[in-house]
Every structure is written in C-alpha cells, then in structure tokens.
mmCIF file of C-alpha atoms in Angstrom:
data_model
loop_
_atom_site.group_PDB
_atom_site.id
_atom_site.type_symbol
_atom_site.label_atom_id
_atom_site.label_comp_id
_atom_site.label_asym_id
_atom_site.label_seq_id
_atom_site.Cartn_x
_atom_site.Cartn_y
_atom_site.Cartn_z
ATOM 1 C CA UNK A 1 105.174 85.019 92.308
ATOM 2 C CA UNK A 2 104.654 82.415 89.560
ATOM 3 C CA UNK A 3 104.942 78.651 89.555
ATOM 4 C CA UNK A 4 104.466 75.820 87.135
ATOM 5 C CA UNK A 5 101.213 73.864 87.521
ATOM 6 C CA UNK A 6 101.127 70.090 87.057
ATOM 7 C CA UNK A 7 98.916 70.549 83.987
ATOM 8 C CA UNK A 8 101.562 72.795 82.419
ATOM 9 C CA UNK A 9 104.282 70.255 83.174
ATOM 10 C CA UNK A 10 102.210 67.509 81.535
ATOM 11 C CA UNK A 11 101.651 69.585 78.386
ATOM 12 C CA UNK A 12 105.355 70.422 78.224
ATOM 13 C CA UNK A 13 106.213 66.732 78.581
ATOM 14 C CA UNK A 14 103.840 65.782 75.757
ATOM 15 C CA UNK A 15 105.046 68.489 73.371
ATOM 16 C CA UNK A 16 108.716 67.770 74.051
ATOM 17 C CA UNK A 17 108.395 63.983 73.762
ATOM 18 C CA UNK A 18 106.368 64.239 70.546
ATOM 19 C CA UNK A 19 109.201 66.029 68.791
ATOM 20 C CA UNK A 20 111.907 63.913 70.405
ATOM 21 C CA UNK A 21 110.156 60.634 69.537
ATOM 22 C CA UNK A 22 109.624 61.619 65.921
ATOM 23 C CA UNK A 23 113.351 62.357 65.751
ATOM 24 C CA UNK A 24 114.252 58.975 67.314
ATOM 25 C CA UNK A 25 111.939 57.045 65.010
ATOM 26 C CA UNK A 26 113.370 58.759 61.947
ATOM 27 C CA UNK A 27 116.943 57.978 63.060
ATOM 28 C CA UNK A 28 116.087 54.301 63.725
ATOM 29 C CA UNK A 29 114.456 54.048 60.302
ATOM 30 C CA UNK A 30 117.469 55.655 58.601
ATOM 31 C CA UNK A 31 119.913 53.180 60.224
ATOM 32 C CA UNK A 32 117.771 50.008 60.014
ATOM 33 C CA UNK A 33 115.449 50.664 57.116
ATOM 34 C CA UNK A 34 112.717 48.917 59.154
ATOM 35 C CA UNK A 35 109.600 51.021 59.540
ATOM 36 C CA UNK A 36 107.913 48.738 62.106
ATOM 37 C CA UNK A 37 110.985 48.698 64.349
ATOM 38 C CA UNK A 38 111.230 52.486 64.178
ATOM 39 C CA UNK A 39 107.575 52.837 65.275
ATOM 40 C CA UNK A 40 108.003 50.269 68.098
ATOM 41 C CA UNK A 41 111.099 51.953 69.494
ATOM 42 C CA UNK A 42 109.373 55.317 69.237
ATOM 43 C CA UNK A 43 106.301 54.105 71.168
ATOM 44 C CA UNK A 44 108.328 52.548 73.997
ATOM 45 C CA UNK A 45 110.489 55.622 74.240
ATOM 46 C CA UNK A 46 107.644 58.122 74.312
ATOM 47 C CA UNK A 47 105.872 56.350 77.184
ATOM 48 C CA UNK A 48 108.972 55.828 79.305
ATOM 49 C CA UNK A 49 110.568 59.232 78.802
ATOM 50 C CA UNK A 50 107.313 61.178 79.136
ATOM 51 C CA UNK A 51 106.894 59.777 82.617
ATOM 52 C CA UNK A 52 110.517 60.460 83.502
ATOM 53 C CA UNK A 53 110.274 64.008 82.181
ATOM 54 C CA UNK A 54 107.166 64.735 84.293
ATOM 55 C CA UNK A 55 108.784 63.565 87.544
ATOM 56 C CA UNK A 56 112.022 65.359 86.660
ATOM 57 C CA UNK A 57 110.056 68.583 86.055
ATOM 58 C CA UNK A 58 108.123 68.296 89.342
ATOM 59 C CA UNK A 59 111.313 67.556 91.252
ATOM 60 C CA UNK A 60 112.947 70.737 89.954
ATOM 61 C CA UNK A 61 109.808 72.673 90.875
ATOM 62 C CA UNK A 62 110.543 71.873 94.526
ATOM 63 C CA UNK A 63 114.193 72.951 94.337
ATOM 64 C CA UNK A 64 114.723 76.635 95.141
ATOM 65 C CA UNK A 65 118.244 76.799 93.686
ATOM 66 C CA UNK A 66 118.338 79.206 90.741
ATOM 67 C CA UNK A 67 114.912 80.699 91.484
ATOM 68 C CA UNK A 68 114.653 84.447 92.024
ATOM 69 C CA UNK A 69 111.691 86.112 93.695
ATOM 70 C CA UNK A 70 110.456 89.277 91.980
ATOM 71 C CA UNK A 71 109.896 91.794 94.788
ATOM 72 C CA UNK A 72 106.553 93.537 94.652
ATOM 73 C CA UNK A 73 106.463 97.334 94.835
ATOM 74 C CA UNK A 74 104.176 100.346 94.573
ATOM 75 C CA UNK A 75 104.897 102.648 91.641
ATOM 76 C CA UNK A 76 103.174 105.894 92.577
ATOM 77 C CA UNK A 77 102.707 108.610 89.934
ATOM 78 C CA UNK A 78 102.051 112.135 91.185
ATOM 79 C CA UNK A 79 101.842 115.480 89.421
ATOM 80 C CA UNK A 80 99.564 118.341 88.493
ATOM 81 C CA UNK A 81 96.311 117.534 86.697
ATOM 82 C CA UNK A 82 97.021 116.853 82.998
ATOM 83 C CA UNK A 83 100.736 116.321 83.595
ATOM 84 C CA UNK A 84 100.544 113.006 81.725
ATOM 85 C CA UNK A 85 100.436 110.634 84.710
ATOM 86 C CA UNK A 86 97.743 108.317 83.374
ATOM 87 C CA UNK A 87 99.168 107.948 79.855
ATOM 88 C CA UNK A 88 102.665 107.108 81.068
ATOM 89 C CA UNK A 89 101.436 104.890 83.924
ATOM 90 C CA UNK A 90 99.249 102.926 81.474
ATOM 91 C CA UNK A 91 102.223 102.259 79.205
ATOM 92 C CA UNK A 92 104.495 101.245 82.099
ATOM 93 C CA UNK A 93 101.754 98.869 83.271
ATOM 94 C CA UNK A 94 101.616 97.293 79.809
ATOM 95 C CA UNK A 95 105.405 96.892 79.783
ATOM 96 C CA UNK A 96 105.311 95.062 83.132
ATOM 97 C CA UNK A 97 102.563 92.765 81.867
ATOM 98 C CA UNK A 98 104.817 91.725 78.977
ATOM 99 C CA UNK A 99 107.131 90.148 81.565
ATOM 100 C CA UNK A 100 104.163 88.115 82.898
ATOM 101 C CA UNK A 101 104.354 89.887 86.247
ATOM 102 C CA UNK A 102 101.406 90.101 88.613
ATOM 103 C CA UNK A 103 100.445 93.771 88.282
ATOM 104 C CA UNK A 104 97.430 95.881 89.249
ATOM 105 C CA UNK A 105 96.643 99.294 87.815
ATOM 106 C CA UNK A 106 94.921 101.901 90.017
ATOM 107 C CA UNK A 107 93.998 105.343 88.742
ATOM 108 C CA UNK A 108 92.210 108.116 90.554
ATOM 109 C CA UNK A 109 89.409 108.075 87.962
ATOM 110 C CA UNK A 110 88.709 104.435 88.824
ATOM 111 C CA UNK A 111 89.058 104.661 92.610
ATOM 112 C CA UNK A 112 87.110 107.862 93.301
ATOM 113 C CA UNK A 113 83.739 106.404 92.219
ATOM 114 C CA UNK A 114 84.169 103.816 94.992
ATOM 115 C CA UNK A 115 83.933 106.662 97.524
ATOM 116 C CA UNK A 116 81.363 109.031 95.964
ATOM 117 C CA UNK A 117 80.949 110.990 99.180
ATOM 118 C CA UNK A 118 84.567 112.163 99.030
ATOM 119 C CA UNK A 119 84.992 115.805 98.056
ATOM 120 C CA UNK A 120 87.985 117.832 96.948
ATOM 121 C CA UNK A 121 88.722 119.925 100.055
ATOM 122 C CA UNK A 122 92.319 119.407 101.240
ATOM 123 C CA UNK A 123 91.362 117.235 104.222
ATOM 124 C CA UNK A 124 89.135 115.045 102.019
ATOM 125 C CA UNK A 125 91.844 114.678 99.376
ATOM 126 C CA UNK A 126 94.345 113.693 102.055
ATOM 127 C CA UNK A 127 91.933 111.073 103.398
ATOM 128 C CA UNK A 128 91.272 109.720 99.911
ATOM 129 C CA UNK A 129 94.977 109.449 99.065
ATOM 130 C CA UNK A 130 95.664 107.698 102.383
ATOM 131 C CA UNK A 131 92.917 105.188 101.597
ATOM 132 C CA UNK A 132 94.451 104.590 98.180
ATOM 133 C CA UNK A 133 97.869 104.211 99.804
ATOM 134 C CA UNK A 134 96.491 101.577 102.173
ATOM 135 C CA UNK A 135 94.939 99.683 99.273
ATOM 136 C CA UNK A 136 98.222 99.738 97.339
ATOM 137 C CA UNK A 137 100.145 98.530 100.395
ATOM 138 C CA UNK A 138 97.727 95.634 100.931
ATOM 139 C CA UNK A 139 98.114 94.516 97.332
ATOM 140 C CA UNK A 140 101.880 94.815 97.562
ATOM 141 C CA UNK A 141 102.005 92.718 100.723
ATOM 142 C CA UNK A 142 100.218 89.984 98.789
ATOM 143 C CA UNK A 143 102.905 89.954 96.107
ATOM 144 C CA UNK A 144 101.209 92.276 93.626
ATOM 145 C CA UNK A 145 103.039 95.075 91.843
ATOM 146 C CA UNK A 146 100.867 98.209 91.856
ATOM 147 C CA UNK A 147 100.991 101.015 89.302
ATOM 148 C CA UNK A 148 99.023 103.902 90.842
ATOM 149 C CA UNK A 149 98.361 107.378 89.446
ATOM 150 C CA UNK A 150 96.857 110.062 91.649
ATOM 151 C CA UNK A 151 97.333 113.834 91.585
ATOM 152 C CA UNK A 152 97.989 113.434 95.315
ATOM 153 C CA UNK A 153 98.945 117.093 95.742
ATOM 154 C CA UNK A 154 99.878 117.017 99.417
ATOM 155 C CA UNK A 155 103.147 115.721 100.817
ATOM 156 C CA UNK A 156 101.411 114.558 104.013
ATOM 157 C CA UNK A 157 99.281 111.903 102.343
ATOM 158 C CA UNK A 158 101.999 110.909 99.856
ATOM 159 C CA UNK A 159 104.370 110.344 102.758
ATOM 160 C CA UNK A 160 101.709 108.217 104.433
ATOM 161 C CA UNK A 161 101.384 106.074 101.299
ATOM 162 C CA UNK A 162 105.170 105.684 101.315
ATOM 163 C CA UNK A 163 105.238 104.736 104.986
ATOM 164 C CA UNK A 164 102.757 101.847 104.676
ATOM 165 C CA UNK A 165 104.361 100.266 101.584
ATOM 166 C CA UNK A 166 107.471 98.127 101.876
ATOM 167 C CA UNK A 167 108.829 99.123 98.465
ATOM 168 C CA UNK A 168 107.601 102.524 97.316
ATOM 169 C CA UNK A 169 108.725 104.290 94.145
ATOM 170 C CA UNK A 170 107.476 107.824 93.712
ATOM 171 C CA UNK A 171 107.371 109.151 90.146
ATOM 172 C CA UNK A 172 107.071 112.921 89.961
ATOM 173 C CA UNK A 173 105.660 114.070 86.627
ATOM 174 C CA UNK A 174 107.246 117.515 86.609
ATOM 175 C CA UNK A 175 105.452 120.060 84.462
ATOM 176 C CA UNK A 176 104.331 123.673 84.524
ATOM 177 C CA UNK A 177 100.748 124.843 84.874
ATOM 178 C CA UNK A 178 100.903 126.442 81.406
ATOM 179 C CA UNK A 179 102.036 123.172 79.832
ATOM 180 C CA UNK A 180 99.309 121.257 81.675
ATOM 181 C CA UNK A 181 96.707 123.730 80.409
ATOM 182 C CA UNK A 182 97.853 123.009 76.841
ATOM 183 C CA UNK A 183 97.355 119.265 77.438
ATOM 184 C CA UNK A 184 93.950 119.815 79.052
ATOM 185 C CA UNK A 185 91.598 118.630 76.301
ATOM 186 C CA UNK A 186 88.576 118.582 78.654
ATOM 187 C CA UNK A 187 88.971 122.160 79.856
ATOM 188 C CA UNK A 188 89.338 121.398 83.565
ATOM 189 C CA UNK A 189 91.736 124.310 84.163
ATOM 190 C CA UNK A 190 89.381 126.724 82.388
ATOM 191 C CA UNK A 191 86.497 125.556 84.569
ATOM 192 C CA UNK A 192 88.609 125.938 87.706
ATOM 193 C CA UNK A 193 89.584 129.475 86.687
ATOM 194 C CA UNK A 194 85.922 130.326 86.140
ATOM 195 C CA UNK A 195 85.167 129.066 89.628
ATOM 196 C CA UNK A 196 83.268 125.981 88.516
ATOM 197 C CA UNK A 197 85.823 123.782 90.315
ATOM 198 C CA UNK A 198 87.241 124.510 93.736
ATOM 199 C CA UNK A 199 90.445 123.278 95.369
ATOM 200 C CA UNK A 200 92.028 122.614 91.966
ATOM 201 C CA UNK A 201 95.816 122.110 92.212
ATOM 202 C CA UNK A 202 97.652 124.664 90.112
ATOM 203 C CA UNK A 203 94.745 127.135 90.173
ATOM 204 C CA UNK A 204 93.349 127.732 93.660
ATOM 205 C CA UNK A 205 95.009 124.908 95.584
ATOM 206 C CA UNK A 206 98.615 124.107 96.315
ATOM 207 C CA UNK A 207 100.643 121.255 94.910
ATOM 208 C CA UNK A 208 103.521 120.210 97.169
ATOM 209 C CA UNK A 209 106.495 119.414 94.954
ATOM 210 C CA UNK A 210 107.941 116.006 95.970
ATOM 211 C CA UNK A 211 111.276 116.300 97.744
ATOM 212 C CA UNK A 212 112.277 112.633 97.728
ATOM 213 C CA UNK A 213 110.867 111.241 94.493
ATOM 214 C CA UNK A 214 112.872 108.283 93.236
ATOM 215 C CA UNK A 215 112.136 109.317 89.650
ATOM 216 C CA UNK A 216 111.497 112.785 88.260
ATOM 217 C CA UNK A 217 110.201 112.901 84.707
ATOM 218 C CA UNK A 218 110.690 116.241 82.931
ATOM 219 C CA UNK A 219 107.371 115.847 81.181
ATOM 220 C CA UNK A 220 107.630 119.040 79.104
ATOM 221 C CA UNK A 221 110.934 117.978 77.563
ATOM 222 C CA UNK A 222 110.635 114.244 76.902
ATOM 223 C CA UNK A 223 108.334 112.075 74.822
ATOM 224 C CA UNK A 224 105.976 109.566 76.392
ATOM 225 C CA UNK A 225 108.194 106.748 75.095
ATOM 226 C CA UNK A 226 111.298 108.286 76.696
ATOM 227 C CA UNK A 227 109.432 108.747 79.980
ATOM 228 C CA UNK A 228 108.369 105.090 79.944
ATOM 229 C CA UNK A 229 111.947 104.014 79.239
ATOM 230 C CA UNK A 230 113.296 106.172 82.082
ATOM 231 C CA UNK A 231 110.903 104.508 84.508
ATOM 232 C CA UNK A 232 111.289 100.934 83.253
ATOM 233 C CA UNK A 233 115.085 101.312 83.313
ATOM 234 C CA UNK A 234 114.863 102.297 86.986
ATOM 235 C CA UNK A 235 112.617 99.319 87.761
ATOM 236 C CA UNK A 236 114.910 96.988 85.849
ATOM 237 C CA UNK A 237 117.962 98.129 87.793
ATOM 238 C CA UNK A 238 116.321 98.145 91.212
ATOM 239 C CA UNK A 239 113.716 95.367 91.182
ATOM 240 C CA UNK A 240 113.673 93.247 88.044
ATOM 241 C CA UNK A 241 117.326 92.892 87.008
ATOM 242 C CA UNK A 242 117.988 89.662 88.835
ATOM 243 C CA UNK A 243 114.552 88.161 88.356
#
C-alpha cells in the first residue's frame, strides 16, 4: 500500500550521513588532534557512504522479505438515525490515519447530495445503499480502506454491500429509539412523528437488526472512546496486527 520513493531515500541518506560524518570527524580530531585531517576524512566518507546507502536502500526496496501487505477492507457502520454512527466512524477514521494507512471516509450526508433525485421510500433507500456499497467495493479493490456510515436500515441492501466487498466488517450501533431521540439535537424524530418526514426508521419505517454483524457496539452503555477502542481492537486483531 505504501512504498519509499527515490526522493525519500535520498533525503534519508543525506540526513543519516550528515550525523554519521560529524561523528567520524569528531572522533578523528579527538585521536589525531588535526582539524584538517578530520575534515578531509569526513568529506571523503560522506560522499562514498551516501552513495552506498542510497543503492543499499533501493536494493532493499525491491526485496519482499519482511514486508507485510495491509489488507484493505470496508468498515460499514449501520444503526438507527442518531445512534452515533458518524461520531464514532469519524474517530475510527482518524485513528487509522495515524498509522499512515490509505483510508477514505464516506458518510450518507456526503454521498446523498451526489444523487439528489433519490428519495427515502424503501426501494429508493435500497438502491442508494447498493450504490454506496458498490463505491466502497471499488475503492477497496484498489487498496483503499473505507470507513462508511449509512443508516442502511434494510438487510437486503446491507447484504448486497457485503457480497461485493472482499473484506467487509459490519458495525452495528445498537441503541433504542428513546435513546436516539435524546441524542437528536436537530429534531428529526420529532419532525417524523409530526409527519414532516416519511419512511423514517424507528418511527414509520422498519430497521432490520443485523444478524451477522462482526461488531456490535452497545451505544447506550459505552462512551465514544470505548466504542472506538472496541472497533480498533477488532481491526488490529483481524487486519492490522501483522502489518
């Protein structure tokens, strides 16, 4: 997923040889007391060993021994609206970036505007989630880890997203409707109950509870930090441990 460029190898050679040459020159000066000799030895050494270091570095770049490929995967968050998917997914995404992994973040709020004609009737939601699943799978096939968060209320479209991805990790953000209402700062549930929204999971539309989620987060009983740790521990043990 990542490799060392020649420019990086050159910079590493320069930085390493600068420190090493200063050390050599100081040692020569300590033993001989001759400043000019110390500088001469240092200059010859820095030129010769910098070249050797560069070719040594490039040679090891071609050797696969000791290299581990980080498998790409799709981390798919699902749960009722306001179950905390986005907040936890954002933090997991940031944790993966700290390891310098190639990661993309997809959230329903960002993807829906790409398909403005898509409504919220069950068949339209299924189509939208399948499209998102396809997009995630394409990114994964190109070596990108995808952190996706969609309500994705129906098992049919979630199963489709699972079927097209090679490595699929479903994260079920388990919560009750009452708890989600308490988290709902924008009043979406209230609007749905007044009839301003239709097909709203948890109010007038079903939410199919995942039956094969790899990770179930008891959202109402754990902190965001604990939820992130639960998920990153799973990823560490199943995908990242040997990287």
